[in-house]
Short mmCIF file of C-alpha atoms in Angstrom, two decimals:
data_model
loop_
_atom_site.label_atom_id
_atom_site.label_comp_id
_atom_site.label_asym_id
_atom_site.label_seq_id
_atom_site.Cartn_x
_atom_site.Cartn_y
_atom_site.Cartn_z
CA MET D 20 -28.30 -19.57 -2.12
CA TRP D 21 -30.34 -16.74 -1.26
CA ARG D 22 -32.55 -19.16 1.41
CA LYS D 23 -29.36 -20.05 2.99
CA ALA D 24 -28.14 -16.20 3.28
CA GLU D 25 -31.74 -15.36 4.46
CA GLN D 26 -31.54 -18.12 6.92
CA LYS D 27 -28.36 -16.81 8.41
CA ILE D 28 -29.74 -13.27 8.40
CA LEU D 29 -32.91 -14.19 10.32
CA GLN D 30 -30.90 -16.53 12.66
CA ILE D 31 -31.67 -15.51 16.47
CA LYS D 32 -28.75 -15.34 18.36
CA LYS D 33 -30.42 -13.92 21.65
CA ALA D 34 -34.02 -14.94 22.83
CA ALA D 35 -36.19 -14.85 25.93
CA GLY D 36 -38.65 -17.62 26.82
CA VAL D 37 -41.90 -16.71 29.13
CA GLU D 38 -43.63 -19.28 30.77
CA ILE D 39 -47.26 -17.56 32.06
CA ILE D 40 -49.59 -19.98 34.11
CA PHE D 41 -52.97 -18.51 34.35
CA LEU D 42 -54.18 -19.02 37.90
CA GLU D 43 -57.78 -18.55 39.44
CA GLY D 44 -59.51 -14.98 39.51
CA ASP D 45 -57.43 -13.85 36.38
CA LYS D 46 -53.82 -13.93 38.16
CA TYR D 47 -50.79 -15.34 36.52
CA TYR D 48 -47.49 -16.65 37.87
CA ILE D 49 -44.51 -15.95 35.28
CA ASN D 50 -41.00 -17.50 34.91
CA ILE D 51 -38.73 -15.77 32.37
CA ASN D 52 -35.35 -17.21 30.82
CA GLN D 53 -33.26 -14.86 28.98
CA THR D 54 -30.67 -16.77 26.77
CA ILE D 55 -27.57 -16.22 24.17
CA SER D 56 -26.61 -18.64 21.68
CA ARG D 57 -22.64 -18.22 21.58
CA ASN D 58 -20.28 -20.61 20.00
CA ASN D 59 -22.64 -23.19 19.32
CA ALA D 60 -23.88 -23.21 23.07
CA ILE D 61 -26.71 -21.87 25.02
CA ILE D 62 -25.82 -19.73 27.76
CA ASN D 63 -28.70 -18.78 30.60
CA GLU D 64 -28.11 -15.11 31.04
CA LYS D 65 -31.07 -14.42 33.18
CA GLU D 66 -33.54 -16.27 35.40
CA ILE D 67 -36.83 -14.34 36.49
CA HIS D 68 -39.32 -15.78 38.90
CA SER D 69 -42.81 -15.17 40.49
CA LEU D 70 -44.00 -11.95 38.39
CA GLU D 71 -47.95 -11.79 38.98
CA ARG D 72 -48.85 -9.47 36.14
CA ILE D 73 -48.02 -9.23 32.23
CA GLU D 74 -47.07 -5.58 32.59
CA GLN D 75 -44.22 -6.46 35.33
CA ILE D 76 -42.58 -8.18 32.02
CA GLU D 77 -41.51 -4.78 30.90
CA GLY D 78 -38.24 -3.55 31.80
CA GLN D 79 -37.13 -6.94 33.00
CA ILE D 80 -36.37 -7.80 29.22
CA ALA D 81 -34.97 -5.70 26.20
CA LYS D 82 -37.73 -5.04 23.63
CA ASP D 83 -35.66 -6.08 20.89
CA ILE D 84 -35.19 -9.41 22.16
CA PRO D 85 -37.80 -12.10 20.41
CA LEU D 86 -40.33 -13.94 22.82
CA SER D 87 -41.36 -17.44 23.11
CA ILE D 88 -44.53 -17.74 24.91
CA VAL D 89 -45.13 -20.97 27.10
CA LEU D 90 -49.14 -21.22 28.38
CA ASN D 91 -50.22 -23.42 31.33
CA GLY D 92 -52.59 -23.43 34.22
CA LYS D 93 -56.18 -22.61 34.37
CA GLY D 94 -57.53 -22.49 31.00
CA ILE D 95 -54.76 -24.59 29.06
CA LEU D 96 -56.04 -28.21 28.35
CA LEU D 97 -53.53 -30.86 28.24
CA LYS D 98 -54.09 -34.45 27.31
CA LYS D 99 -52.50 -37.65 26.31
CA ILE D 100 -53.65 -38.84 23.07
CA VAL D 101 -54.05 -42.87 22.52
CA GLY D 102 -52.77 -44.05 19.12
CA PRO D 103 -51.78 -41.84 16.01
CA ALA D 104 -53.06 -37.84 15.61
CA SER D 105 -56.09 -37.59 13.10
CA ASN D 106 -57.67 -34.76 11.50
CA GLY D 107 -60.56 -34.40 13.70
CA LEU D 108 -58.01 -34.19 16.90
CA LEU D 109 -59.93 -31.37 18.30
CA GLN D 110 -63.31 -32.67 18.18
CA SER D 111 -61.78 -36.21 19.68
CA VAL D 112 -61.21 -34.07 22.69
CA ILE D 113 -63.96 -31.81 22.93
CA PRO D 114 -66.65 -32.97 21.03
CA ASN D 115 -68.73 -30.54 19.36
CA ALA D 116 -65.86 -27.62 19.54
CA ASN D 117 -65.78 -25.14 16.93
CA PRO D 118 -62.34 -25.24 15.56
CA ASP D 119 -62.44 -21.34 15.05
CA ASP D 120 -62.93 -20.99 18.68
CA PHE D 121 -59.69 -22.81 19.87
CA TYR D 122 -56.08 -23.19 19.14
CA TYR D 123 -54.25 -26.30 19.66
CA ASP D 124 -50.40 -27.49 20.14
CA LEU D 125 -49.65 -31.14 19.29
CA LEU D 126 -46.42 -32.87 20.50
CA GLU D 127 -45.84 -36.25 18.70
CA GLY D 128 -43.68 -38.69 19.70
CA GLU D 129 -42.86 -42.18 18.41
CA ASN D 130 -45.04 -43.86 21.27
CA ASN D 131 -46.84 -41.08 22.51
CA ASN D 132 -48.66 -37.91 21.63
CA PHE D 133 -49.99 -34.90 23.63
CA ILE D 134 -52.01 -32.01 22.83
CA GLY D 135 -52.76 -28.78 24.37
CA ILE D 136 -55.81 -26.59 23.71
CA ALA D 137 -56.85 -23.08 24.64
CA ARG D 138 -59.39 -20.65 23.52
CA ARG D 139 -58.12 -18.29 20.72
CA GLU D 140 -59.34 -15.10 22.56
CA THR D 141 -56.97 -16.04 25.34
CA ILE D 142 -53.93 -16.69 23.18
CA ASN D 143 -54.77 -13.37 21.02
CA SER D 144 -55.26 -11.55 24.28
CA ILE D 145 -51.65 -12.44 25.57
CA ILE D 146 -49.90 -11.48 22.38
CA THR D 147 -51.83 -8.32 21.93
CA GLU D 148 -50.86 -7.07 25.25
CA LEU D 149 -47.12 -8.16 24.76
CA LYS D 150 -47.11 -6.80 21.41
CA GLN D 151 -48.51 -3.28 22.89
CA MET D 152 -45.75 -3.37 25.25
CA GLY D 153 -43.33 -3.31 22.09
CA TYR D 154 -42.19 -7.01 22.21
CA LYS D 155 -41.93 -9.01 19.27
CA ILE D 156 -43.53 -12.51 19.71
CA ILE D 157 -42.12 -15.37 17.55
CA SER D 158 -43.49 -18.34 19.18
CA VAL D 159 -46.19 -19.69 21.41
CA SER D 160 -46.66 -23.07 22.59
CA LEU D 161 -49.18 -25.08 25.12
CA GLY D 162 -48.49 -27.39 28.06
CA LEU D 163 -45.26 -29.12 27.70
CA SER D 164 -44.66 -29.33 23.86
CA VAL D 165 -41.28 -27.07 24.08
CA LEU D 166 -39.62 -29.77 26.14
CA PRO D 167 -38.05 -31.85 23.13
CA ASN D 168 -35.99 -28.88 22.57
CA ILE D 169 -33.98 -29.51 25.69
CA LEU D 170 -34.53 -33.60 26.25
CA PRO D 171 -31.37 -34.90 24.44
CA PHE D 172 -28.87 -32.71 26.62
CA ILE D 173 -30.26 -33.13 29.89
CA LYS D 174 -27.83 -35.13 31.93
CA GLN D 175 -28.62 -38.73 32.24
CA GLY D 176 -30.15 -39.81 35.72
CA MET D 177 -31.76 -36.02 36.14
CA LYS D 178 -34.50 -36.65 33.53
CA ASN D 179 -36.50 -39.71 34.83
CA GLU D 180 -38.96 -36.95 36.01
CA LEU D 181 -39.00 -33.23 35.29
CA GLU D 182 -40.91 -30.50 37.60
CA SER D 183 -41.89 -27.56 36.70
CA ASP D 184 -44.19 -24.80 38.69
CA SER D 185 -47.47 -26.40 37.28
CA LEU D 186 -46.29 -29.96 36.22
CA LEU D 187 -44.70 -33.33 36.56
CA ILE D 188 -43.29 -34.70 33.75
CA GLN D 189 -42.46 -38.90 33.06
CA ILE D 190 -39.52 -39.29 30.78
CA ASP D 191 -38.07 -42.58 29.13
CA ASN D 192 -35.63 -42.92 26.54
CA ASN D 193 -35.79 -39.06 25.87
CA GLU D 194 -39.51 -39.41 25.51
CA ILE D 195 -42.17 -37.90 27.36
CA THR D 196 -44.37 -40.79 28.53
CA SER D 197 -47.10 -38.94 30.98
CA PHE D 198 -47.43 -35.77 32.69
CA SER D 199 -49.54 -34.57 35.90
CA VAL D 200 -50.90 -31.44 36.66
CA LYS D 201 -50.20 -30.13 40.29
CA ASP D 202 -52.94 -29.21 42.50
CA ARG D 203 -51.32 -25.84 43.13
CA VAL D 204 -48.62 -23.93 41.82
CA ASN D 205 -45.65 -23.82 43.42
CA ASN D 206 -42.37 -21.87 43.06
CA ASN D 207 -39.26 -23.85 42.80
CA LYS D 208 -36.88 -21.35 43.07
CA TYR D 209 -35.73 -22.05 46.28
CA GLN D 210 -35.14 -25.56 45.83
CA PRO D 211 -31.59 -26.79 45.70
CA ARG D 212 -32.66 -29.31 42.77
CA GLU D 213 -31.34 -28.02 39.56
CA TYR D 214 -31.27 -29.66 36.17
CA LEU D 215 -28.00 -29.60 34.03
CA VAL D 216 -29.17 -28.86 30.43
CA ALA D 217 -25.86 -29.04 28.49
CA ASN D 218 -23.51 -27.24 30.56
CA GLN D 219 -26.22 -25.01 32.08
CA TYR D 220 -27.75 -25.27 35.37
CA VAL D 221 -31.70 -24.50 35.41
CA LYS D 222 -34.16 -24.54 37.96
CA PRO D 223 -37.28 -26.38 37.97
CA ALA D 224 -39.49 -23.32 37.94
CA ASN D 225 -37.74 -22.16 34.65
CA ILE D 226 -37.47 -25.53 32.88
CA LEU D 227 -39.95 -24.80 30.59
CA SER D 228 -39.32 -21.37 29.96
CA PHE D 229 -35.79 -22.11 29.13
CA ALA D 230 -36.77 -25.06 26.58
CA ALA D 231 -38.98 -22.58 25.08
CA ALA D 232 -36.26 -20.17 24.52
CA ALA D 233 -33.72 -22.60 23.16
CA GLY D 234 -36.23 -23.66 20.82
CA LEU D 235 -36.11 -20.30 19.18
CA PHE D 236 -32.54 -20.67 18.22
CA ALA D 237 -33.45 -23.58 15.75
CA ASP D 238 -36.57 -21.98 14.62
CA ASP D 239 -37.21 -21.40 10.98
CA ILE D 240 -39.32 -17.99 11.65
CA ARG D 241 -40.09 -18.07 7.62
CA SER D 242 -42.63 -20.96 8.41
CA ALA D 243 -45.67 -20.60 10.22
CA ASN D 244 -46.12 -21.37 13.80
CA PRO D 245 -47.45 -25.12 14.49
CA MET D 246 -50.34 -23.60 15.91
CA ASN D 247 -51.02 -21.61 13.04
CA ALA D 248 -52.47 -18.69 15.01
CA ALA D 249 -52.94 -16.00 12.21
CA LEU D 250 -51.94 -13.01 14.56
CA LEU D 251 -49.05 -15.06 15.89
CA ASN D 252 -48.19 -15.71 12.02
CA GLU D 253 -48.26 -11.96 11.38
CA GLU D 254 -46.17 -11.46 14.21
CA ARG D 255 -43.44 -13.65 12.58
CA LYS D 256 -43.72 -12.02 9.14
CA GLU D 257 -43.41 -8.61 10.78
CA TYR D 258 -40.10 -9.74 12.58
CA ARG D 259 -38.69 -11.47 9.56
CA SER D 260 -39.55 -8.07 7.87
CA TYR D 261 -37.76 -6.41 10.46
CA ARG D 262 -34.75 -8.55 10.77
CA LEU D 263 -34.44 -8.29 6.89
CA PHE D 264 -34.44 -4.51 7.03
CA ARG D 265 -32.25 -4.03 9.81
CA PHE D 266 -29.66 -6.31 8.20
CA ALA D 267 -30.16 -4.36 5.03
CA VAL D 268 -29.80 -0.74 6.90
CA ILE D 269 -26.87 -2.04 8.73
CA GLY D 270 -25.41 -3.31 5.56
CA PHE D 271 -26.13 -0.19 3.81
CA LEU D 272 -24.73 2.14 6.58
CA THR D 273 -21.72 -0.13 6.92
CA SER D 274 -21.07 -0.07 3.03
CA LEU D 275 -21.63 3.72 3.48
CA PHE D 276 -19.18 4.26 6.45
CA ALA D 277 -16.75 1.97 4.73
CA LEU D 278 -17.00 4.24 1.51
CA LEU D 279 -16.84 7.28 3.51
CA LEU D 280 -13.82 5.89 5.09
CA ILE D 281 -12.05 5.00 1.93
CA ASN D 282 -13.03 8.77 0.70
CA PHE D 283 -11.64 10.18 3.86
CA PHE D 284 -8.25 8.38 3.45
CA ILE D 285 -8.22 9.40 -0.11
CA TYR D 286 -8.94 12.79 0.67
CA ASN D 287 -6.60 13.00 3.65
CA HIS D 288 -3.68 11.59 1.42
CA TYR D 289 -4.19 14.07 -1.21
CA PHE D 290 -5.13 16.90 1.12
CA ILE D 291 -1.78 16.39 2.67
CA LYS D 292 -0.11 15.96 -0.79
CA ASN D 293 -2.04 19.33 -1.77
CA ARG D 294 -0.61 20.92 1.75
CA ASP D 295 2.95 19.76 0.95
CA LEU D 296 2.60 21.26 -2.83
CA GLN D 297 1.03 24.45 -1.59
CA THR D 298 4.24 24.72 0.92
CA SER D 299 6.58 23.49 -1.79
CA SER D 300 5.09 26.04 -4.48
CA THR D 301 5.08 28.99 -1.63
CA PHE D 302 8.68 28.34 -0.93
CA LEU D 303 9.60 27.99 -4.49
CA SER D 304 7.70 31.30 -5.16
CA GLU D 305 9.54 33.20 -2.66
CA GLN D 306 12.61 31.50 -4.03
CA ASN D 307 11.85 32.74 -7.63
CA GLN D 308 10.98 36.37 -6.31
CA SER D 309 14.18 35.98 -4.67
CA PHE D 310 16.14 34.73 -7.53
CA GLN D 311 14.27 37.42 -10.07
CA GLN D 312 15.47 40.01 -7.52
CA LEU D 313 19.06 38.77 -7.42
CA SER D 314 18.91 38.72 -11.48
CA LYS D 315 17.80 42.28 -11.49
CA ASP D 316 20.58 43.24 -9.25
CA VAL D 317 23.25 41.39 -11.31
CA LYS D 318 21.90 42.90 -14.72
CA ARG D 319 21.82 46.42 -12.91
CA LYS D 320 25.36 45.73 -11.76
CA GLU D 321 26.54 43.85 -15.09
CA LYS D 322 25.03 47.14 -16.91
CA PHE D 323 26.82 49.23 -14.50
CA LEU D 324 30.06 47.50 -15.50
CA ASN D 325 29.41 47.71 -18.95
CA GLN D 326 28.53 51.39 -18.99
CA VAL D 327 31.70 52.05 -17.07
CA GLY D 328 33.67 49.62 -19.50
CA TRP D 329 35.05 47.39 -16.39
CA THR D 330 34.24 44.34 -18.02
CA SER D 331 36.86 44.75 -21.02
CA MET D 332 40.45 44.34 -20.72
CA SER D 333 42.19 47.08 -18.67
CA ARG D 334 44.71 49.15 -21.04
CA THR D 335 45.83 51.47 -18.32
CA SER D 336 49.41 50.39 -18.55
CA PHE D 337 49.66 50.70 -22.16
CA TYR D 338 48.18 54.22 -22.27
CA ALA D 339 50.23 55.26 -19.26
CA ASP D 340 53.20 54.07 -21.21
CA ARG D 341 52.23 55.98 -24.49
CA ILE D 342 51.66 59.13 -22.60
CA ALA D 343 54.89 59.09 -20.76
CA GLY D 344 57.06 58.05 -23.82
CA LEU D 345 55.74 60.93 -25.63
CA ALA D 346 56.30 63.54 -22.77
CA PRO D 347 59.23 66.27 -22.74
CA PRO D 348 61.70 66.26 -20.00
CA GLU D 349 60.24 69.78 -18.88
CA LEU D 350 56.54 68.13 -18.33
CA MET D 351 56.04 66.59 -15.03
CA PHE D 352 52.62 64.65 -14.13
CA THR D 353 51.14 65.05 -10.95
CA ASN D 354 47.79 63.13 -11.37
CA LEU D 355 46.29 60.50 -13.99
CA GLN D 356 42.73 59.21 -13.66
CA ILE D 357 41.29 56.40 -15.92
CA TYR D 358 37.59 56.71 -16.10
CA PRO D 359 37.64 59.92 -13.82
CA ALA D 360 34.18 60.67 -11.99
CA ARG D 361 31.93 63.22 -13.47
CA SER D 362 31.56 66.77 -11.91
CA ASN D 363 28.10 66.96 -12.95
CA PHE D 364 25.37 64.43 -12.12
CA LEU D 365 22.78 66.19 -13.83
CA SER D 366 24.03 65.89 -17.24
CA ASP D 367 22.64 63.52 -20.07
CA ALA D 368 24.78 61.00 -18.80
CA ALA D 369 23.07 60.41 -15.50
CA GLY D 370 22.95 57.48 -13.80
CA ASN D 371 26.77 57.02 -15.03
CA ILE D 372 28.77 58.85 -12.54
CA PHE D 373 32.42 57.99 -14.47
CA LYS D 374 33.30 59.11 -17.89
CA LYS D 375 33.84 56.24 -20.08
CA ASP D 376 37.27 55.87 -22.27
CA THR D 377 38.55 58.96 -20.66
CA ILE D 378 41.99 59.73 -18.88
CA ALA D 379 42.56 62.65 -16.90
CA LEU D 380 45.60 64.15 -16.74
CA ASN D 381 47.35 66.78 -14.49
CA GLY D 382 50.82 68.18 -14.54
CA ILE D 383 53.05 70.92 -14.65
CA CYS D 384 54.85 72.40 -17.35
CA GLY D 385 57.06 75.51 -17.61
CA ASN D 386 56.83 76.32 -21.30
CA PRO D 387 53.82 76.12 -22.77
CA VAL D 388 55.63 75.53 -26.30
CA ASP D 389 56.30 71.95 -24.77
CA LEU D 390 52.90 71.43 -23.75
CA SER D 391 51.42 72.14 -27.13
CA LEU D 392 54.09 69.97 -28.74
CA PHE D 393 53.17 67.24 -26.35
CA VAL D 394 49.24 67.63 -27.13
CA ASN D 395 50.06 67.22 -30.63
CA ASN D 396 52.03 64.46 -30.46
CA LEU D 397 49.18 62.70 -28.69
CA LYS D 398 46.73 63.53 -31.36
CA ILE D 399 48.85 61.92 -33.99
CA LEU D 400 48.54 58.62 -32.13
CA ALA D 401 45.38 56.30 -33.28
CA ASP D 402 44.76 55.19 -29.91
CA PHE D 403 43.42 58.67 -28.71
CA LYS D 404 40.30 59.83 -30.36
CA THR D 405 40.58 63.64 -28.48
CA VAL D 406 43.04 65.43 -26.88
CA THR D 407 41.91 68.36 -24.84
CA ILE D 408 43.95 70.86 -22.63
CA LYS D 409 41.11 71.83 -20.20
CA SER D 410 42.96 74.37 -18.18
CA TYR D 411 46.68 75.96 -18.08
CA GLN D 412 47.70 78.48 -15.47
CA TYR D 413 50.89 79.53 -15.93
CA ARG D 414 52.40 81.55 -12.78
CA SER D 415 55.26 84.17 -13.49
CA GLU D 416 56.96 84.22 -10.49
CA ILE D 417 57.76 80.87 -10.28
CA GLU D 418 58.09 80.40 -14.13
CA SER D 419 55.60 77.22 -14.48
CA GLY D 420 52.25 76.65 -15.14
CA SER D 421 49.73 73.71 -13.97
CA PHE D 422 47.47 72.31 -16.48
CA GLN D 423 44.45 69.86 -16.64
CA MET D 424 44.11 67.30 -19.73
CA GLU D 425 41.44 65.13 -21.13
CA LEU D 426 42.05 62.60 -23.60
CA ILE D 427 39.44 60.33 -24.99
CA THR D 428 40.63 56.86 -25.71
CA GLN D 429 39.52 54.83 -29.00
#
């Protein structure tokens, strides 16, 4: 299960094929194809032709796109092998050759085999130079060994003979039968002729670079390169580690972002809830303070009413009837006050401006004896605790006097 998951992680979705043709005098002819795999189809994104120096590749392709290199031209020996391949294949082509000095790339067919041979230092120098530029080299092939990657997808009628900038290749029944090396490299980018590979049109100059790029989409980079070049295998291992590390980092960052996003939503939910609760708490606190103040005001007013006796049932009419019933005919009342106001607010009853259980009675009486009799009669009643004459002023010229009385009720 892990191997399937690892293969999916390592699956290359974008690649570039680079054909480097060696010319006389340490010169190069370079063609590039940048491709992308999308919806099980290979799309040719970019074609570049006729570069003459390795360093010109820089800037043409992004550094994070893996490269598949095809080498042709001077210094690359291509040969058709008659019969099955054997262990001493290199020595059969180059007698007395030291295997440590050469790399070879074998293309095996049902009826025909082809081999490409190059010096190790030549291939290693190309890999090293591209690596120093920051590129990741995943595959290196020699000659025409990359063509089987696209042969089944080339439209019938177009593949009896394929032409690149340096080779003419004969095809029969989806198999390479022979090839020939051109006397001179010619760039075919201006030729109207194009090959239809699946649903992509490819110019002859880019047929090998396109095939090299297409091969990376099916390449298992966990395995060694067919040439078994140590430097290249190290590059493949580094790229594998890079992809796994990149996947792990992206996965970790995605998980971290998802966790932070979930935390944000949870925090935002409780933040809004807390804000609403704080607003509600502030409102309730203000309401509670208002209620407490109102309660104090009500209690204060209730206390006042209790102090002045206004909360009990009024007996004003009763007292008035009792007083009037005992009054002699010669006595006339001018004023009767229930709970009269105090005249001195600095008394011990400060805070209570009315005299509780008190009746103030003013009137006129010409005979003091009648007034005294009236007072005595009131004192006899159980409804009055005390009956006091506060003042009596008799005026002889009118034969009458005014009085002030204070009655304290039970």
